[in-house]
Amino acid sequence: MANPMADEMRRFKASDEKNPFEAMSERFDRAAQLLGLDPDLYAVMRVPSRELKVYIPVRMDSGHIEVFEGFRVQHNFARGPAKGGIRYAPDVTLDEVKALSAWMTWKCAVVNIPFGGAKGGIICNPIQMSQNELERLTRRYTAELFDFIGPDRDVPAPDMNTNEQTMAWIMDTYSMHKGYTVNAVVTGKPVALGGSLGRREATGRGVLFCVSEAIKKFNLLPEQTSVVVQGSGNVGGIGAQLMYEKGYKVTAISDVSGGVHNAKGLHIPEVLAYLQANKTLEGYAEADYVSNSELLEIECDVLAPCATENQITSENAGRIKCKILAEGANGPTTPKADKILHDNGIFVIPDILANAGGVTVSYFEWVQDRMGYFWREDEVNQRLEEKMVASFKELSDLAELHQVDSRTAAYMLAIDRVAYDTKMRGIYA
Ligand code: GLU
């Protein structure tokens, strides 16, 4: 169905600083150059392995058929099956999905788990669709991708506007076609269907672990650390809640329409309960209502953009007043903004580390599914902490060694790992 606003957003996304695939490529090129990456490896690793585009007919509740456009991009398989989420949104573009698939490759390599990268997306407006329509959309998309996904091929997971229910439908559809239950085909499933304890909280918890390491560099304790969080979904909401529980002073949080700010600190459980009850933060009495762009410019120790891409650009980067930027979202900062943040001495925990907690516990889920043996929640969280802390240290050491910023160090760490494995396997060319 024609949607002029979505078309406009797609054109905007594809035409400037905000093109996510160009943003990814610019960082890739810089790190590859610093590593002196072999030109053959460069040529192979710079592009995705496979881009799938599918047209998905769905019978709507009104009886007519609507055809949706969907993508699955499999970026790299050098280190194992491709891995990455599926997002449902009106402004999904192929370039966005390509960038997100590459970020999955680098993310999995940064935390050293045996996966390549992939991402999927369907152009749709999930808020306007019924549960039945979403179920039919998900099942038909799964059927279209049947030959390309699987526990040893490509393992989807939730992303923006998809959740445990979506994963259960994918798992069921895939299993129906196979003739037996294959729970390792997706991660982020309901716990009762082979999901992992701790998976739902894992991305937010990973952000917490990274922030806890980063504040040590500034000799700060959690109680002395003010935090501003953009986003109150699976990453921002849970991240804020976990930081609040650890004693951090969370002074602002937002959802898509706006946020609340109180310099003395917010009672996060209360704020999230208010949001759930009212579907907006507007009117919450204990704080001032701010717009999302105002929220980003609040003075704080830690700013955690946990919503979507392109929030910090050349336009507002100069007004960002945090010590630490913890990127819970994928691609919240453009390369032009990177330079400004760096010149202003802001320490960045790059997305491919800061939000890697989700895929790390996805890896644990896949392992548990394949073993048919499930771990306690404290075991999952402890293994996650070990991975995040070790990766943070590896990245810091590399940044120190090469005298580069932490984002460049993260790309260097990831590219070096993927390059080594690609070289050892050899290129079947
Ligand atoms: N969608 C999440 C991400 O961007 C999770 C991916 C996964 O668990 O495979 O990292």
Short mmCIF file of C-alpha atoms in Angstrom, two decimals, residues 249-251 262-266:
data_model
loop_
_atom_site.label_atom_id
_atom_site.label_comp_id
_atom_site.label_asym_id
_atom_site.label_seq_id
_atom_site.Cartn_x
_atom_site.Cartn_y
_atom_site.Cartn_z
CA LYS A 249 20.96 7.97 39.09
CA VAL A 250 18.80 7.75 35.98
CA THR A 251 17.74 11.36 35.39
CA ASN A 262 14.37 15.09 36.79
CA ALA A 263 17.93 16.12 37.71
CA LYS A 264 17.50 14.55 41.16
CA GLY A 265 16.90 11.11 39.60
CA LEU A 266 13.81 9.22 38.52
#
